[in-house]
Amino acid sequence: MRQADVHRFALADPGDVSGLAGAIASGLIDPVEIVAVIGKTHGNGLVNDYTRGFLTLGLSDLLATALGRSRAEVTAKVPFIFSGGVEGVLSPHYSVFTIGHAKLGARPGPALAIGTAVSLPLAPADIGTNAQIAATADAVRQAMAEADIAPADVHLVQVKGPAPNLASIAASDRPCRTGEPGKLMAYGRAASALGVALALREIGEEYDLEAAVLARRDLFSSVASISAGTEVHANEVVVLGMSAAWTGPLAISHRTMADALDLAGVDAALRDLGFAPSPTLTVEETARLRTVFVKCEPARSGLVRGRRHTMLDDGDMDAQRHIRGALGGLVAGMTGETQLFVSGGAEHQGPDGGGLIAIVAER
Amino acid sequence: MRQADVHRFALADPGDVSGLAGAIASGLIDPVEIVAVIGKTHGNGLVNDYTRGFLTLGLSDLLATALGRSRAEVTAKVPFIFSGGVEGVLSPHYSVFTIGHAKLGARPGPALAIGTAVSLPLAPADIGTNAQIAATADAVRQAMAEADIAPADVHLVQVKGPAPNLASIAASDRPCRTGEPGKLMAYGRAASALGVALALREIGEEYDLEAAVLARRDLFSSVASISAGTEVHANEVVVLGMSAAWTGPLAISHRTMADALDLAGVDAALRDLGFAPSPTLTVEETARLRTVFVKCEPARSGLVRGRRHTMLDDGDMDAQRHIRGALGGLVAGMTGETQLFVSGGAEHQGPDGGGLIAIVAER
Amino acid sequence: MRQADVHRFALADPGDVSGLAGAIASGLIDPVEIVAVIGKTHGNGLVNDYTRGFLTLGLSDLLATALGRSRAEVTAKVPFIFSGGVEGVLSPHYSVFTIGHAKLGARPGPALAIGTAVSLPLAPADIGTNAQIAATADAVRQAMAEADIAPADVHLVQVKGPAPNLASIAASDRPCRTGEPGKLMAYGRAASALGVALALREIGEEYDLEAAVLARRDLFSSVASISAGTEVHANEVVVLGMSAAWTGPLAISHRTMADALDLAGVDAALRDLGFAPSPTLTVEETARLRTVFVKCEPARSGLVRGRRHTMLDDGDMDAQRHIRGALGGLVAGMTGETQLFVSGGAEHQGPDGGGLIAIVAER
Amino acid sequence: MRQADVHRFALADPGDVSGLAGAIASGLIDPVEIVAVIGKTHGNGLVNDYTRGFLTLGLSDLLATALGRSRAEVTAKVPFIFSGGVEGVLSPHYSVFTIGHAKLGARPGPALAIGTAVSLPLAPADIGTNAQIAATADAVRQAMAEADIAPADVHLVQVKGPAPNLASIAASDRPCRTGEPGKLMAYGRAASALGVALALREIGEEYDLEAAVLARRDLFSSVASISAGTEVHANEVVVLGMSAAWTGPLAISHRTMADALDLAGVDAALRDLGFAPSPTLTVEETARLRTVFVKCEPARSGLVRGRRHTMLDDGDMDAQRHIRGALGGLVAGMTGETQLFVSGGAEHQGPDGGGLIAIVAER
């Protein structure tokens, strides 16, 4: 039986690979078992965030050396999914996902299961189109099959897709969905989310999904978490769920965040895993958290629970920096943990103005 | 007997005075009874935040017209204390504090009591010095005496002091504590906080307080909340507490925030007033909140619960915008309310890396 | 004969009206003669820039008192056109335009002529549509007729139009051209610019101009300078040109800025007025400048003279803050003056990646 | 005889090393001859700018592979000096400096000469102290000696020093000059500049230079250009000057920038090299420019030529982003080139509010 594990490392700066390097050197992690790395870096999480690429370069270089392979071979096989933006109390970090053989005496499943896939390259003109939707859906199906996870047992699909900058858009041989890099980044996240929803049958095949991108906000996946960046050129997919084909001490839960204040959603996701916040976790409970994913989006109505917010009118600070900071405070307050993967840009990833929380923890 | 009341109004933009105008027109608020206005505006909360002055101009103009007095007479008597920065889920608003006669059948005290005072003008060279500390302490003592609040029954001292910009500093006839406007703003908040602590005997007279400003972080007030802005030229003080000499349905509680994740502190302050969050307030409970004050500061250790934060290394987004956004998420999550007076710049206002929460609500 | 005059005042902060107040008190300016005020304020020049509204409130209040009229009467007649953003060396200021009778011995015309007009109110759903194009064209024609300026003698048409924020867009009874406030602001500037071009016959009536908005960048006015802000609800228009029906010492010139480096264009506009920069103006020449308008736009190709720029990929600092700072440095370097009306958002106001410069000076 | 050469490469993103890679592959540059790389990257140029470290990693990796050495050996010998911040029209790029043997028929000297040196490591507590001043002065003397450049013939000393972040400051075993990372970065630039001035005898030995750091602004070097970043741990020094011991077609000039509008200074530096801007360079002249360095600082008086600037009051956009954008526009306007090394943070590097320009070009 397969057994999944997750190790989380602090990131002093985006070039700091000392955490994983030490874990490999000490034997804590066997580099052959690494199947994905997901983390939060220091940048702004927008088009001109180069901290994602910096960390990808450093970690892939480390892994290439450890495995005696080229960097290209490593990045073709292992998704490195980094999201920029650690506003407020959030702390830069990365989580390393491994698949090994069941340890002797391992607790019987169902347990945390991991599947990964990388789509074919996507050109700037593919971003936000049916091509990206279909490529994502295919990759999700492939990852689920590989990991023996049924659609109903999927708790998180983390995707990283391309975000062409202005130069790439200008150099495109075909027209892109928009000429504005920040907006095209949103189209890409949206199309990828609809691709996840399609693969999981959260939405049917009757829709014109390309037309629905950024338009039909009522169509969404409740387990998709999508990031984008200039540093990748294909959609990289990591599917996390529960499967009886896996063993080990880890489990995953998720809940929809109904809106940006949904502390009850956080509470429920924790309780699904046996935690009992009152109102916060104890230090011992916090230590059992392996990795936490949060997605949320500033409500396009301009209102949170009937009150005006200013996130979408602000020309100094991007709306995604606003929402990540707020959600970071809310989730860290209850969990006691600031190494959280909190990400904005939640188009079609939960209801408008909301999102999702997914938690991997020791049972 | 006196009876305090608090009405809160949404702010569409910093020039929007329609909330108070309507309340005066409808008779809900008698303008003669207004003793203070405290609110959060749309700006960045830093030196170049002009939304505070914009709202002060609009509201003082409205009140001057309603009272048949000049704007100068109004602002000399009524503190208008605005703090910029509504990051994340926070919502711009202002709270109008009134003192009237006890309504027939009013619940016996102790009840919420309000005292106000305005210091003599402070020059740029006074900011951060003993002159500001003493002026603040005097004003606090005066406001407490006026309101019959014992030091032990004070729950919040809200102060607004001057923040000279570069031109004012350059034009000063005496040297200022620093030539950097943002830093001088911090000196001013710090000195005012120590003045509050002195008046409330939270710290003794044995210290060289001018030397302690921004240096002795172990010296602090647990009820001070200080803002600063270019739009004021004296220290304006509003003291809120409980007093048996007052009546009415309102009460105030406060708790220290031990750090930026202290959801337990929020929970405790709510429970002090009879609320029982599980984990959040009900809609009916949220409606009983009249106004909520939160102060917090990014820990200068660079750590929150042992994890690195990036707030003080960020050159794109000021540390105060970071901390307000995080605390706004945390407190709004539990209370269900986004019209919160969340303010950064909490030097000597609670422990380093922490701050305070104070809540006025119907009992 | 009519004689135009322009006085420029420094702005310490957006609430500072001391410059004009002093000029009225000393008799330098007769408030009855004021026909327009145009200036640069401290804000970011984007949707959440409230410094424009703050200054409008202060100056209209001053003028209302001086004229014994209501603020509403004043703002209905006098355009107050403020653009936020004084990046780099730029200095906040405002220019007051007056029309008086020719002074005895005044130099014969042609001389600087001024016409103003205010359109009917425009709703959020009108922004960027034919309604705004037509309203602008009508207002421009009316202002030209009033001022006896022939289309060929127009050197600048300054327009200020509405910029609905998210709340206004969400409250609109009809769909807006886009739901994003910053983008709708661009639509509005673009439609207004095409309205100017239509009125001046720079483009013919054969085009579908609503479809051309932000799409046909080859269609533009070479004398339009458009700003937008939440603080206005109609298009306010000021036309500046030369007319034999006017007298006085002032003249205006303008040149197209071919791109963001077009120092030769600045040089040419100065030489048109008899200046001879070598490479800069002398102190005496600088003193003859009355007011300078500059418009420019980051090239959507991503290139300036074949080199990449980063303005449109930057998530921390808006592209308009970038371009204003650069143009401010370029024009201030040659003119020796930093009180310049430099404005971004130059859609259809000059060639893509370029803009215009217009200079009013003593002959 | 030695012959210096400079090649400049565009930077698509901070991970893009294709320019130098191609030049090495084609034989245009012999990697053995590379002695320094200096460039401008995409970040904000402040403490949390990781684009400098990203490019250093990529280029040192490229060079290590090309030379068959380790990355550590390469960075110990070759200064990689990157400054973040390409505001406005500026374009990301890097210049590669090489030293080779005189080509046959090379023009006799004096010609451009290059010397480099790297100081011993500097701890956070050394930043801004006599230790850093002395280390810089020693390195400058060593580089001048190596390159046979007399002090009077030095035109530019480019230095890159450490900028500890909050975590490094907090972990320091000795107290640092300040606990604020951005401020300590300024101390470091200032101390390095005074070290340059000392080595070049621009200031005498009679001063207490540690006390003069950020205090005695009248003490400065007229050829120092200092950057700092978290990615380096010693002071790296590149001295550029003219020397009869060198040959080749390249020359260097420099001029003090008296203030941020000093277009005349740019004009003079160009004329020193035989250019005759009227008012701009021709396309052919622009092509002769090899690399241009510009340093400038927002005047601490708050005034540029008697007019208020807002750079030091701005809480949204750092003063260095302001000043770089303005100077970029000014210098690019005259030179026609946007690949300029424009850098803020010019403490003790020219007069207060001013700085320097240095130009390397083909004679």
PDB file of N, CA, C and O in Angstrom, chain A residues 47-50 53-54 165 167-168 230-231 233, chain C residues 308 310 313, chain D residues 10-18 40-42 51 54-55 92-94:
ATOM      1  N   VAL A  47       1.361  39.378 -11.440  1.00  0.00           N
ATOM      2  CA  VAL A  47       2.159  39.051 -12.632  1.00  0.00           C
ATOM      3  C   VAL A  47       3.650  39.219 -12.371  1.00  0.00           C
ATOM      4  O   VAL A  47       4.461  38.373 -12.730  1.00  0.00           O
ATOM      5  N   ASN A  48       4.025  40.337 -11.743  1.00  0.00           N
ATOM      6  CA  ASN A  48       5.459  40.597 -11.531  1.00  0.00           C
ATOM      7  C   ASN A  48       5.968  40.032 -10.211  1.00  0.00           C
ATOM      8  O   ASN A  48       6.778  40.646  -9.533  1.00  0.00           O
ATOM      9  N   ASP A  49       5.506  38.847  -9.876  1.00  0.00           N
ATOM     10  CA  ASP A  49       6.018  38.156  -8.685  1.00  0.00           C
ATOM     11  C   ASP A  49       7.031  37.120  -9.163  1.00  0.00           C
ATOM     12  O   ASP A  49       6.658  36.109  -9.758  1.00  0.00           O
ATOM     13  N   TYR A  50       8.301  37.404  -8.896  1.00  0.00           N
ATOM     14  CA  TYR A  50       9.355  36.503  -9.361  1.00  0.00           C
ATOM     15  C   TYR A  50       9.866  35.602  -8.251  1.00  0.00           C
ATOM     16  O   TYR A  50      10.783  34.807  -8.463  1.00  0.00           O
ATOM     17  N   GLY A  53       9.317  31.866  -9.164  1.00  0.00           N
ATOM     18  CA  GLY A  53      10.312  31.295 -10.067  1.00  0.00           C
ATOM     19  C   GLY A  53      11.654  31.094  -9.394  1.00  0.00           C
ATOM     20  O   GLY A  53      12.380  30.140  -9.688  1.00  0.00           O
ATOM     21  N   PHE A  54      12.000  32.014  -8.494  1.00  0.00           N
ATOM     22  CA  PHE A  54      13.262  31.932  -7.767  1.00  0.00           C
ATOM     23  C   PHE A  54      13.298  30.637  -6.939  1.00  0.00           C
ATOM     24  O   PHE A  54      14.243  29.841  -7.010  1.00  0.00           O
ATOM     25  N   ASN A 165       3.150  37.373 -19.315  1.00  0.00           N
ATOM     26  CA  ASN A 165       3.295  38.810 -19.065  1.00  0.00           C
ATOM     27  C   ASN A 165       3.048  39.588 -20.366  1.00  0.00           C
ATOM     28  O   ASN A 165       2.732  39.004 -21.408  1.00  0.00           O
ATOM     29  N   ALA A 167       4.928  41.077 -22.461  1.00  0.00           N
ATOM     30  CA  ALA A 167       5.799  40.742 -23.586  1.00  0.00           C
ATOM     31  C   ALA A 167       5.326  39.460 -24.268  1.00  0.00           C
ATOM     32  O   ALA A 167       5.300  39.367 -25.506  1.00  0.00           O
ATOM     33  N   SER A 168       4.944  38.463 -23.472  1.00  0.00           N
ATOM     34  CA  SER A 168       4.470  37.203 -24.048  1.00  0.00           C
ATOM     35  C   SER A 168       3.156  37.405 -24.795  1.00  0.00           C
ATOM     36  O   SER A 168       2.934  36.826 -25.856  1.00  0.00           O
ATOM     37  N   THR A 230       4.113  33.463 -14.093  1.00  0.00           N
ATOM     38  CA  THR A 230       4.900  33.545 -15.320  1.00  0.00           C
ATOM     39  C   THR A 230       5.904  32.408 -15.421  1.00  0.00           C
ATOM     40  O   THR A 230       6.444  32.166 -16.499  1.00  0.00           O
ATOM     41  N   GLU A 231       6.162  31.731 -14.303  1.00  0.00           N
ATOM     42  CA  GLU A 231       7.258  30.753 -14.261  1.00  0.00           C
ATOM     43  C   GLU A 231       6.867  29.378 -14.765  1.00  0.00           C
ATOM     44  O   GLU A 231       7.720  28.491 -14.845  1.00  0.00           O
ATOM     45  N   HIS A 233       4.580  26.897 -17.766  1.00  0.00           N
ATOM     46  CA  HIS A 233       4.095  26.950 -19.143  1.00  0.00           C
ATOM     47  C   HIS A 233       3.086  25.855 -19.446  1.00  0.00           C
ATOM     48  O   HIS A 233       2.687  25.670 -20.589  1.00  0.00           O
TER      49      HIS A 233
ATOM     50  N   ARG C 308      11.934  46.848 -23.587  1.00  0.00           N
ATOM     51  CA  ARG C 308      10.860  46.491 -22.669  1.00  0.00           C
ATOM     52  C   ARG C 308      10.678  47.530 -21.575  1.00  0.00           C
ATOM     53  O   ARG C 308      11.637  47.967 -20.963  1.00  0.00           O
ATOM     54  N   THR C 310       8.243  47.902 -17.864  1.00  0.00           N
ATOM     55  CA  THR C 310       7.571  46.987 -16.924  1.00  0.00           C
ATOM     56  C   THR C 310       6.277  47.574 -16.370  1.00  0.00           C
ATOM     57  O   THR C 310       5.658  46.979 -15.491  1.00  0.00           O
ATOM     58  N   ASP C 313       3.072  45.381 -16.238  1.00  0.00           N
ATOM     59  CA  ASP C 313       3.154  44.104 -15.514  1.00  0.00           C
ATOM     60  C   ASP C 313       3.205  44.309 -14.004  1.00  0.00           C
ATOM     61  O   ASP C 313       3.222  43.336 -13.256  1.00  0.00           O
TER      62      ASP C 313
ATOM     63  N   ALA D  10      19.469  42.766 -22.484  1.00  0.00           N
ATOM     64  CA  ALA D  10      18.107  42.940 -21.959  1.00  0.00           C
ATOM     65  C   ALA D  10      17.754  41.773 -21.059  1.00  0.00           C
ATOM     66  O   ALA D  10      18.263  40.661 -21.230  1.00  0.00           O
ATOM     67  N   LEU D  11      16.849  42.028 -20.108  1.00  0.00           N
ATOM     68  CA  LEU D  11      16.457  41.039 -19.113  1.00  0.00           C
ATOM     69  C   LEU D  11      14.938  40.884 -19.197  1.00  0.00           C
ATOM     70  O   LEU D  11      14.188  41.756 -18.778  1.00  0.00           O
ATOM     71  N   ALA D  12      14.493  39.754 -19.731  1.00  0.00           N
ATOM     72  CA  ALA D  12      13.041  39.549 -19.862  1.00  0.00           C
ATOM     73  C   ALA D  12      12.398  39.387 -18.489  1.00  0.00           C
ATOM     74  O   ALA D  12      11.323  39.904 -18.216  1.00  0.00           O
ATOM     75  N   ASP D  13      13.044  38.628 -17.640  1.00  0.00           N
ATOM     76  CA  ASP D  13      12.624  38.491 -16.252  1.00  0.00           C
ATOM     77  C   ASP D  13      13.877  38.166 -15.451  1.00  0.00           C
ATOM     78  O   ASP D  13      14.926  37.878 -16.040  1.00  0.00           O
ATOM     79  N   PRO D  14      13.822  38.201 -14.130  1.00  0.00           N
ATOM     80  CA  PRO D  14      15.058  38.074 -13.342  1.00  0.00           C
ATOM     81  C   PRO D  14      15.715  36.700 -13.446  1.00  0.00           C
ATOM     82  O   PRO D  14      16.828  36.513 -12.963  1.00  0.00           O
ATOM     83  N   GLY D  15      15.032  35.747 -14.056  1.00  0.00           N
ATOM     84  CA  GLY D  15      15.623  34.432 -14.253  1.00  0.00           C
ATOM     85  C   GLY D  15      16.184  34.264 -15.653  1.00  0.00           C
ATOM     86  O   GLY D  15      16.670  33.184 -16.002  1.00  0.00           O
ATOM     87  N   ASP D  16      16.123  35.318 -16.441  1.00  0.00           N
ATOM     88  CA  ASP D  16      16.515  35.240 -17.853  1.00  0.00           C
ATOM     89  C   ASP D  16      18.009  35.488 -18.025  1.00  0.00           C
ATOM     90  O   ASP D  16      18.482  36.610 -17.901  1.00  0.00           O
ATOM     91  N   VAL D  17      18.771  34.438 -18.337  1.00  0.00           N
ATOM     92  CA  VAL D  17      20.209  34.609 -18.558  1.00  0.00           C
ATOM     93  C   VAL D  17      20.555  34.357 -20.015  1.00  0.00           C
ATOM     94  O   VAL D  17      21.716  34.144 -20.371  1.00  0.00           O
ATOM     95  N   SER D  18      19.541  34.418 -20.867  1.00  0.00           N
ATOM     96  CA  SER D  18      19.755  34.060 -22.272  1.00  0.00           C
ATOM     97  C   SER D  18      20.714  35.010 -22.982  1.00  0.00           C
ATOM     98  O   SER D  18      21.421  34.609 -23.901  1.00  0.00           O
ATOM     99  N   LYS D  40      20.132  46.279 -13.599  1.00  0.00           N
ATOM    100  CA  LYS D  40      18.869  46.695 -12.970  1.00  0.00           C
ATOM    101  C   LYS D  40      17.849  45.591 -13.149  1.00  0.00           C
ATOM    102  O   LYS D  40      17.581  45.154 -14.272  1.00  0.00           O
ATOM    103  N   THR D  41      17.244  45.172 -12.036  1.00  0.00           N
ATOM    104  CA  THR D  41      16.247  44.109 -12.093  1.00  0.00           C
ATOM    105  C   THR D  41      14.843  44.660 -11.788  1.00  0.00           C
ATOM    106  O   THR D  41      14.669  45.835 -11.502  1.00  0.00           O
ATOM    107  N   HIS D  42      13.868  43.746 -11.840  1.00  0.00           N
ATOM    108  CA  HIS D  42      12.456  44.135 -11.849  1.00  0.00           C
ATOM    109  C   HIS D  42      11.868  44.523 -10.497  1.00  0.00           C
ATOM    110  O   HIS D  42      10.752  45.043 -10.443  1.00  0.00           O
ATOM    111  N   THR D  51      14.584  39.961  -6.617  1.00  0.00           N
ATOM    112  CA  THR D  51      14.963  39.806  -8.022  1.00  0.00           C
ATOM    113  C   THR D  51      16.477  39.893  -8.190  1.00  0.00           C
ATOM    114  O   THR D  51      17.037  39.301  -9.103  1.00  0.00           O
ATOM    115  N   PHE D  54      17.789  36.460  -7.354  1.00  0.00           N
ATOM    116  CA  PHE D  54      17.369  35.517  -8.403  1.00  0.00           C
ATOM    117  C   PHE D  54      18.335  35.606  -9.587  1.00  0.00           C
ATOM    118  O   PHE D  54      18.865  34.590 -10.062  1.00  0.00           O
ATOM    119  N   LEU D  55      18.615  36.811 -10.042  1.00  0.00           N
ATOM    120  CA  LEU D  55      19.508  36.975 -11.185  1.00  0.00           C
ATOM    121  C   LEU D  55      20.940  36.567 -10.829  1.00  0.00           C
ATOM    122  O   LEU D  55      21.651  35.971 -11.649  1.00  0.00           O
ATOM    123  N   PRO D  92      14.752  46.722 -17.695  1.00  0.00           N
ATOM    124  CA  PRO D  92      15.655  45.805 -16.994  1.00  0.00           C
ATOM    125  C   PRO D  92      16.781  45.321 -17.916  1.00  0.00           C
ATOM    126  O   PRO D  92      16.534  45.004 -19.083  1.00  0.00           O
ATOM    127  N   HIS D  93      17.974  45.237 -17.387  1.00  0.00           N
ATOM    128  CA  HIS D  93      19.126  44.872 -18.218  1.00  0.00           C
ATOM    129  C   HIS D  93      20.315  44.597 -17.303  1.00  0.00           C
ATOM    130  O   HIS D  93      20.272  44.892 -16.106  1.00  0.00           O
ATOM    131  N   TYR D  94      21.374  44.063 -17.883  1.00  0.00           N
ATOM    132  CA  TYR D  94      22.632  43.977 -17.139  1.00  0.00           C
ATOM    133  C   TYR D  94      23.789  44.194 -18.078  1.00  0.00           C
ATOM    134  O   TYR D  94      23.722  43.886 -19.266  1.00  0.00           O
TER     135      TYR D  94
END
